[in-house]
mmCIF file of C-alpha atoms in Angstrom:
data_model
loop_
_atom_site.group_PDB
_atom_site.id
_atom_site.type_symbol
_atom_site.label_atom_id
_atom_site.label_comp_id
_atom_site.label_asym_id
_atom_site.label_seq_id
_atom_site.Cartn_x
_atom_site.Cartn_y
_atom_site.Cartn_z
ATOM 1 C CA UNK A 29 1.616 6.330 13.894
ATOM 2 C CA UNK A 30 -0.276 7.200 10.714
ATOM 3 C CA UNK A 31 -3.690 7.935 12.175
ATOM 4 C CA UNK A 32 -5.178 4.711 10.806
ATOM 5 C CA UNK A 33 -5.780 2.033 13.425
ATOM 6 C CA UNK A 34 -6.525 -1.592 12.711
ATOM 7 C CA UNK A 35 -7.713 -4.220 15.149
ATOM 8 C CA UNK A 36 -6.911 -6.923 15.885
ATOM 9 C CA UNK A 37 -3.224 -7.009 14.931
ATOM 10 C CA UNK A 38 -3.226 -10.791 14.765
ATOM 11 C CA UNK A 39 -6.080 -13.230 14.189
ATOM 12 C CA UNK A 40 -6.191 -16.998 13.926
ATOM 13 C CA UNK A 41 -9.470 -18.472 12.803
ATOM 14 C CA UNK A 42 -10.857 -21.782 11.703
ATOM 15 C CA UNK A 43 -12.483 -22.248 8.328
ATOM 16 C CA UNK A 44 -15.971 -22.327 9.846
ATOM 17 C CA UNK A 45 -15.536 -19.234 12.020
ATOM 18 C CA UNK A 46 -16.953 -15.767 11.489
ATOM 19 C CA UNK A 47 -14.800 -12.805 12.453
ATOM 20 C CA UNK A 48 -14.473 -9.131 11.604
ATOM 21 C CA UNK A 49 -11.525 -6.833 11.022
ATOM 22 C CA UNK A 50 -11.882 -3.218 12.079
ATOM 23 C CA UNK A 51 -10.284 -0.076 10.725
ATOM 24 C CA UNK A 52 -10.631 3.421 12.113
ATOM 25 C CA UNK A 53 -9.329 6.777 10.934
ATOM 26 C CA UNK A 54 -9.829 10.239 12.361
ATOM 27 C CA UNK A 55 -7.945 12.105 9.668
ATOM 28 C CA UNK A 56 -11.071 13.481 8.051
ATOM 29 C CA UNK A 57 -10.457 11.386 4.964
ATOM 30 C CA UNK A 58 -13.205 10.560 2.516
ATOM 31 C CA UNK A 59 -11.870 7.363 0.958
ATOM 32 C CA UNK A 60 -11.023 4.085 2.653
ATOM 33 C CA UNK A 61 -9.524 0.896 1.266
ATOM 34 C CA UNK A 62 -8.926 -2.759 2.073
ATOM 35 C CA UNK A 63 -5.808 -4.410 0.660
ATOM 36 C CA UNK A 64 -4.570 -7.983 0.874
ATOM 37 C CA UNK A 65 -0.834 -8.636 1.067
ATOM 38 C CA UNK A 66 0.277 -12.229 0.540
ATOM 39 C CA UNK A 67 3.835 -13.476 0.539
ATOM 40 C CA UNK A 68 5.582 -13.052 -2.819
ATOM 41 C CA UNK A 69 2.566 -11.343 -4.432
ATOM 42 C CA UNK A 70 1.907 -7.697 -5.249
ATOM 43 C CA UNK A 71 -0.434 -5.797 -3.000
ATOM 44 C CA UNK A 72 -4.027 -6.536 -4.015
ATOM 45 C CA UNK A 73 -6.740 -3.916 -3.756
ATOM 46 C CA UNK A 74 -9.925 -5.530 -2.467
ATOM 47 C CA UNK A 75 -12.430 -2.756 -1.825
ATOM 48 C CA UNK A 76 -12.667 1.011 -2.127
ATOM 49 C CA UNK A 77 -15.167 3.218 -0.325
ATOM 50 C CA UNK A 78 -15.585 6.862 -1.190
ATOM 51 C CA UNK A 79 -17.904 8.986 0.940
ATOM 52 C CA UNK A 80 -19.168 5.755 2.483
ATOM 53 C CA UNK A 81 -20.237 4.300 -0.848
ATOM 54 C CA UNK A 82 -18.490 1.257 -2.265
ATOM 55 C CA UNK A 83 -16.945 2.294 -5.572
ATOM 56 C CA UNK A 84 -14.905 -0.752 -6.423
ATOM 57 C CA UNK A 85 -14.969 -4.449 -5.664
ATOM 58 C CA UNK A 86 -12.022 -6.111 -7.309
ATOM 59 C CA UNK A 87 -13.572 -9.526 -7.903
ATOM 60 C CA UNK A 88 -13.236 -10.468 -4.274
ATOM 61 C CA UNK A 89 -14.937 -13.708 -3.139
ATOM 62 C CA UNK A 90 -18.179 -13.263 -1.242
ATOM 63 C CA UNK A 91 -16.663 -14.791 1.888
ATOM 64 C CA UNK A 92 -15.192 -11.292 2.355
ATOM 65 C CA UNK A 93 -17.866 -8.701 3.090
ATOM 66 C CA UNK A 94 -16.971 -5.045 3.691
ATOM 67 C CA UNK A 95 -18.991 -2.538 5.659
ATOM 68 C CA UNK A 96 -18.517 1.208 5.945
ATOM 69 C CA UNK A 97 -21.013 2.576 8.500
ATOM 70 C CA UNK A 98 -19.511 6.068 8.462
ATOM 71 C CA UNK A 99 -16.530 7.905 7.020
ATOM 72 C CA UNK A 100 -14.282 7.020 9.961
ATOM 73 C CA UNK A 101 -14.862 3.285 10.177
ATOM 74 C CA UNK A 102 -14.411 0.353 7.854
ATOM 75 C CA UNK A 103 -14.986 -3.314 8.595
ATOM 76 C CA UNK A 104 -14.149 -6.514 6.780
ATOM 77 C CA UNK A 105 -16.431 -9.374 7.771
ATOM 78 C CA UNK A 106 -14.975 -12.826 7.249
ATOM 79 C CA UNK A 107 -16.764 -16.171 7.039
ATOM 80 C CA UNK A 108 -15.894 -19.659 5.826
ATOM 81 C CA UNK A 109 -12.403 -18.629 4.810
ATOM 82 C CA UNK A 110 -9.827 -20.870 3.168
ATOM 83 C CA UNK A 111 -6.202 -21.412 4.181
ATOM 84 C CA UNK A 112 -5.089 -19.450 1.098
ATOM 85 C CA UNK A 113 -6.817 -16.415 2.575
ATOM 86 C CA UNK A 114 -4.067 -16.233 5.196
ATOM 87 C CA UNK A 115 -2.329 -12.904 4.620
ATOM 88 C CA UNK A 116 -1.710 -9.430 5.977
ATOM 89 C CA UNK A 117 -4.840 -7.319 5.525
ATOM 90 C CA UNK A 118 -4.135 -3.620 5.279
ATOM 91 C CA UNK A 119 -6.568 -0.770 5.644
ATOM 92 C CA UNK A 120 -5.800 2.641 4.212
ATOM 93 C CA UNK A 121 -7.464 6.007 3.898
ATOM 94 C CA UNK A 122 -6.920 9.065 1.739
ATOM 95 C CA UNK A 123 -8.406 12.521 1.450
ATOM 96 C CA UNK A 124 -9.912 11.582 -1.900
ATOM 97 C CA UNK A 125 -9.522 8.632 -4.202
ATOM 98 C CA UNK A 126 -6.103 8.697 -5.819
ATOM 99 C CA UNK A 127 -4.391 10.997 -3.322
ATOM 100 C CA UNK A 128 -1.692 9.661 -1.037
ATOM 101 C CA UNK A 129 -2.885 6.919 1.233
ATOM 102 C CA UNK A 130 -2.198 6.438 4.912
ATOM 103 C CA UNK A 131 -1.980 2.813 5.966
ATOM 104 C CA UNK A 132 -2.770 1.026 9.187
ATOM 105 C CA UNK A 133 -0.373 -1.521 10.654
ATOM 106 C CA UNK A 134 -2.388 -4.396 9.269
ATOM 107 C CA UNK A 135 -4.048 -7.510 10.630
ATOM 108 C CA UNK A 136 -2.053 -10.718 10.241
ATOM 109 C CA UNK A 137 -4.715 -13.342 9.515
ATOM 110 C CA UNK A 138 -4.055 -17.054 9.704
ATOM 111 C CA UNK A 139 -6.761 -19.482 8.611
ATOM 112 C CA UNK A 140 -6.365 -22.996 9.986
ATOM 113 C CA UNK B 5 -3.150 1.135 -19.837
ATOM 114 C CA UNK B 6 -1.389 1.836 -16.595
ATOM 115 C CA UNK B 7 1.390 -0.233 -15.104
ATOM 116 C CA UNK B 8 4.357 0.031 -12.800
ATOM 117 C CA UNK B 9 7.488 -2.099 -12.861
ATOM 118 C CA UNK B 10 10.061 -2.291 -10.123
ATOM 119 C CA UNK B 11 13.106 -3.563 -11.896
ATOM 120 C CA UNK B 12 14.755 -5.310 -8.944
ATOM 121 C CA UNK B 13 13.071 -7.634 -6.501
ATOM 122 C CA UNK B 14 16.087 -7.423 -4.141
ATOM 123 C CA UNK B 15 18.831 -4.845 -3.690
ATOM 124 C CA UNK B 16 21.738 -5.262 -1.293
ATOM 125 C CA UNK B 17 24.037 -2.391 -0.280
ATOM 126 C CA UNK B 18 26.600 -1.760 2.414
ATOM 127 C CA UNK B 19 25.901 0.775 5.135
ATOM 128 C CA UNK B 20 27.086 4.214 4.078
ATOM 129 C CA UNK B 21 26.877 3.523 0.337
ATOM 130 C CA UNK B 22 24.278 4.942 -2.068
ATOM 131 C CA UNK B 23 20.885 3.356 -2.619
ATOM 132 C CA UNK B 24 19.132 3.144 -5.988
ATOM 133 C CA UNK B 25 15.731 1.481 -6.325
ATOM 134 C CA UNK B 26 14.397 1.531 -9.849
ATOM 135 C CA UNK B 27 10.835 2.079 -10.991
ATOM 136 C CA UNK B 28 9.365 2.446 -14.467
ATOM 137 C CA UNK B 29 5.759 3.299 -15.112
ATOM 138 C CA UNK B 30 3.290 3.442 -17.927
ATOM 139 C CA UNK B 31 0.351 5.828 -17.863
ATOM 140 C CA UNK B 32 -1.955 7.335 -20.439
ATOM 141 C CA UNK B 33 -2.410 10.483 -18.388
ATOM 142 C CA UNK B 34 -0.222 12.702 -16.252
ATOM 143 C CA UNK B 35 0.300 10.405 -13.302
ATOM 144 C CA UNK B 36 0.851 10.891 -9.627
ATOM 145 C CA UNK B 37 3.707 8.746 -8.383
ATOM 146 C CA UNK B 38 4.536 7.631 -4.878
ATOM 147 C CA UNK B 39 7.121 5.609 -3.010
ATOM 148 C CA UNK B 40 6.094 3.768 0.136
ATOM 149 C CA UNK B 41 8.237 1.838 2.607
ATOM 150 C CA UNK B 42 7.153 -1.168 4.643
ATOM 151 C CA UNK B 43 9.121 -2.476 7.592
ATOM 152 C CA UNK B 44 8.485 -6.076 8.709
ATOM 153 C CA UNK B 45 4.958 -6.682 10.024
ATOM 154 C CA UNK B 46 4.067 -3.022 9.616
ATOM 155 C CA UNK B 47 1.832 -1.043 7.328
ATOM 156 C CA UNK B 48 3.076 1.060 4.445
ATOM 157 C CA UNK B 49 4.456 4.528 5.094
ATOM 158 C CA UNK B 50 4.598 7.258 2.473
ATOM 159 C CA UNK B 51 8.184 8.258 1.663
ATOM 160 C CA UNK B 52 7.505 10.841 -1.021
ATOM 161 C CA UNK B 53 5.150 11.802 -3.819
ATOM 162 C CA UNK B 54 5.229 13.439 -7.235
ATOM 163 C CA UNK B 55 2.127 15.290 -8.393
ATOM 164 C CA UNK B 56 3.262 17.349 -11.420
ATOM 165 C CA UNK B 57 5.192 19.992 -9.526
ATOM 166 C CA UNK B 58 9.013 19.832 -9.206
ATOM 167 C CA UNK B 59 10.481 16.783 -10.915
ATOM 168 C CA UNK B 60 12.985 16.180 -8.114
ATOM 169 C CA UNK B 61 11.058 15.206 -5.036
ATOM 170 C CA UNK B 62 12.516 15.046 -1.557
ATOM 171 C CA UNK B 63 11.029 12.722 1.006
ATOM 172 C CA UNK B 64 11.565 11.595 4.536
ATOM 173 C CA UNK B 65 14.697 9.918 5.912
ATOM 174 C CA UNK B 66 16.959 11.420 3.247
ATOM 175 C CA UNK B 67 15.278 9.734 0.274
ATOM 176 C CA UNK B 68 14.549 11.481 -2.971
ATOM 177 C CA UNK B 69 13.213 10.551 -6.384
ATOM 178 C CA UNK B 70 13.331 12.138 -9.798
ATOM 179 C CA UNK B 71 10.439 12.048 -12.236
ATOM 180 C CA UNK B 72 11.790 11.591 -15.781
ATOM 181 C CA UNK B 73 8.969 11.707 -18.270
ATOM 182 C CA UNK B 74 11.189 10.911 -21.259
ATOM 183 C CA UNK B 75 12.365 7.719 -19.564
ATOM 184 C CA UNK B 76 9.046 7.014 -17.785
ATOM 185 C CA UNK B 77 11.032 6.457 -14.635
ATOM 186 C CA UNK B 78 10.733 7.428 -10.996
ATOM 187 C CA UNK B 79 13.803 5.948 -9.335
ATOM 188 C CA UNK B 80 14.314 6.258 -5.587
ATOM 189 C CA UNK B 81 17.737 7.237 -4.271
ATOM 190 C CA UNK B 82 19.543 7.943 -1.039
ATOM 191 C CA UNK B 83 23.183 9.069 -0.804
ATOM 192 C CA UNK B 84 24.096 6.936 2.193
ATOM 193 C CA UNK B 85 22.276 3.839 3.404
ATOM 194 C CA UNK B 86 21.556 3.267 7.056
ATOM 195 C CA UNK B 87 20.808 -0.066 8.700
ATOM 196 C CA UNK B 88 17.311 1.184 9.518
ATOM 197 C CA UNK B 89 16.594 1.556 5.787
ATOM 198 C CA UNK B 90 16.353 -2.230 5.420
ATOM 199 C CA UNK B 91 12.722 -2.766 4.395
ATOM 200 C CA UNK B 92 10.487 -3.321 1.388
ATOM 201 C CA UNK B 93 9.834 -0.398 -0.941
ATOM 202 C CA UNK B 94 6.848 0.027 -3.230
ATOM 203 C CA UNK B 95 6.522 2.286 -6.238
ATOM 204 C CA UNK B 96 2.914 3.333 -6.869
ATOM 205 C CA UNK B 97 1.221 5.091 -9.776
ATOM 206 C CA UNK B 98 -2.171 6.735 -9.896
ATOM 207 C CA UNK B 99 -3.177 7.958 -13.346
ATOM 208 C CA UNK B 100 -4.157 11.596 -13.473
ATOM 209 C CA UNK B 101 -7.877 12.183 -13.054
ATOM 210 C CA UNK B 102 -8.633 8.587 -12.098
ATOM 211 C CA UNK B 103 -9.984 7.286 -8.858
ATOM 212 C CA UNK B 104 -8.171 5.368 -6.205
ATOM 213 C CA UNK B 105 -9.291 2.077 -7.601
ATOM 214 C CA UNK B 106 -6.929 2.714 -10.488
ATOM 215 C CA UNK B 107 -3.957 3.022 -8.186
ATOM 216 C CA UNK B 108 -1.371 0.410 -9.088
ATOM 217 C CA UNK B 109 1.325 -0.910 -6.772
ATOM 218 C CA UNK B 110 4.622 -2.300 -7.961
ATOM 219 C CA UNK B 111 5.674 -5.746 -6.795
ATOM 220 C CA UNK B 112 8.115 -4.271 -4.306
ATOM 221 C CA UNK B 113 11.895 -4.163 -3.878
ATOM 222 C CA UNK B 114 13.413 -5.564 -0.740
ATOM 223 C CA UNK B 115 16.408 -3.550 0.407
ATOM 224 C CA UNK B 116 19.110 -5.287 2.443
ATOM 225 C CA UNK B 117 21.741 -3.178 4.211
ATOM 226 C CA UNK B 118 24.973 -4.857 5.275
ATOM 227 C CA UNK B 119 27.065 -3.571 8.146
#
């Protein structure tokens, strides 16, 4: 248990659905991250929030929309996804940007 | 420019034999270096980190890594593999003074442990 909790653990959604992934940390960290992990590809950083402000958006399609309402919570809102978006989505947090990150267990997303 | 290269996509060892997972990095600044482990369908767990203190870093589960600036390497080792070590391992570099969005993950090395 790393102190970073992601829900749901598994999600199957159709291409026209809207869903949200949730991440929660109570480690007192100031930075939170969304990563995408696809089979046979390196881990891809999607979004970085530092002190609740988005500091990086790595050319992620607009069908992925992050939200950070406070320093403990991070959401990833999903709409009109494609089958190639099926992947493991990992949330992480760190004390500050660039310090060691603590990862959640991930949400296994399948788009049908 | 920063980069990290894990030299082997797969490594297979027998239980009780040494483990060596190789990582080379490139960084313009004094980097921080990390090794993470990921078991199937789980998140990543920090094994150890180097942040410009001792060059030989000890981590959890008997793993250690040595920072060699002259070779730009940060190889992960363990004297004796255990079946539970079978997982994917990621070498990670964060350039000194940069933000988290500059953190770079290696492609990963999958470790197989044979009985």
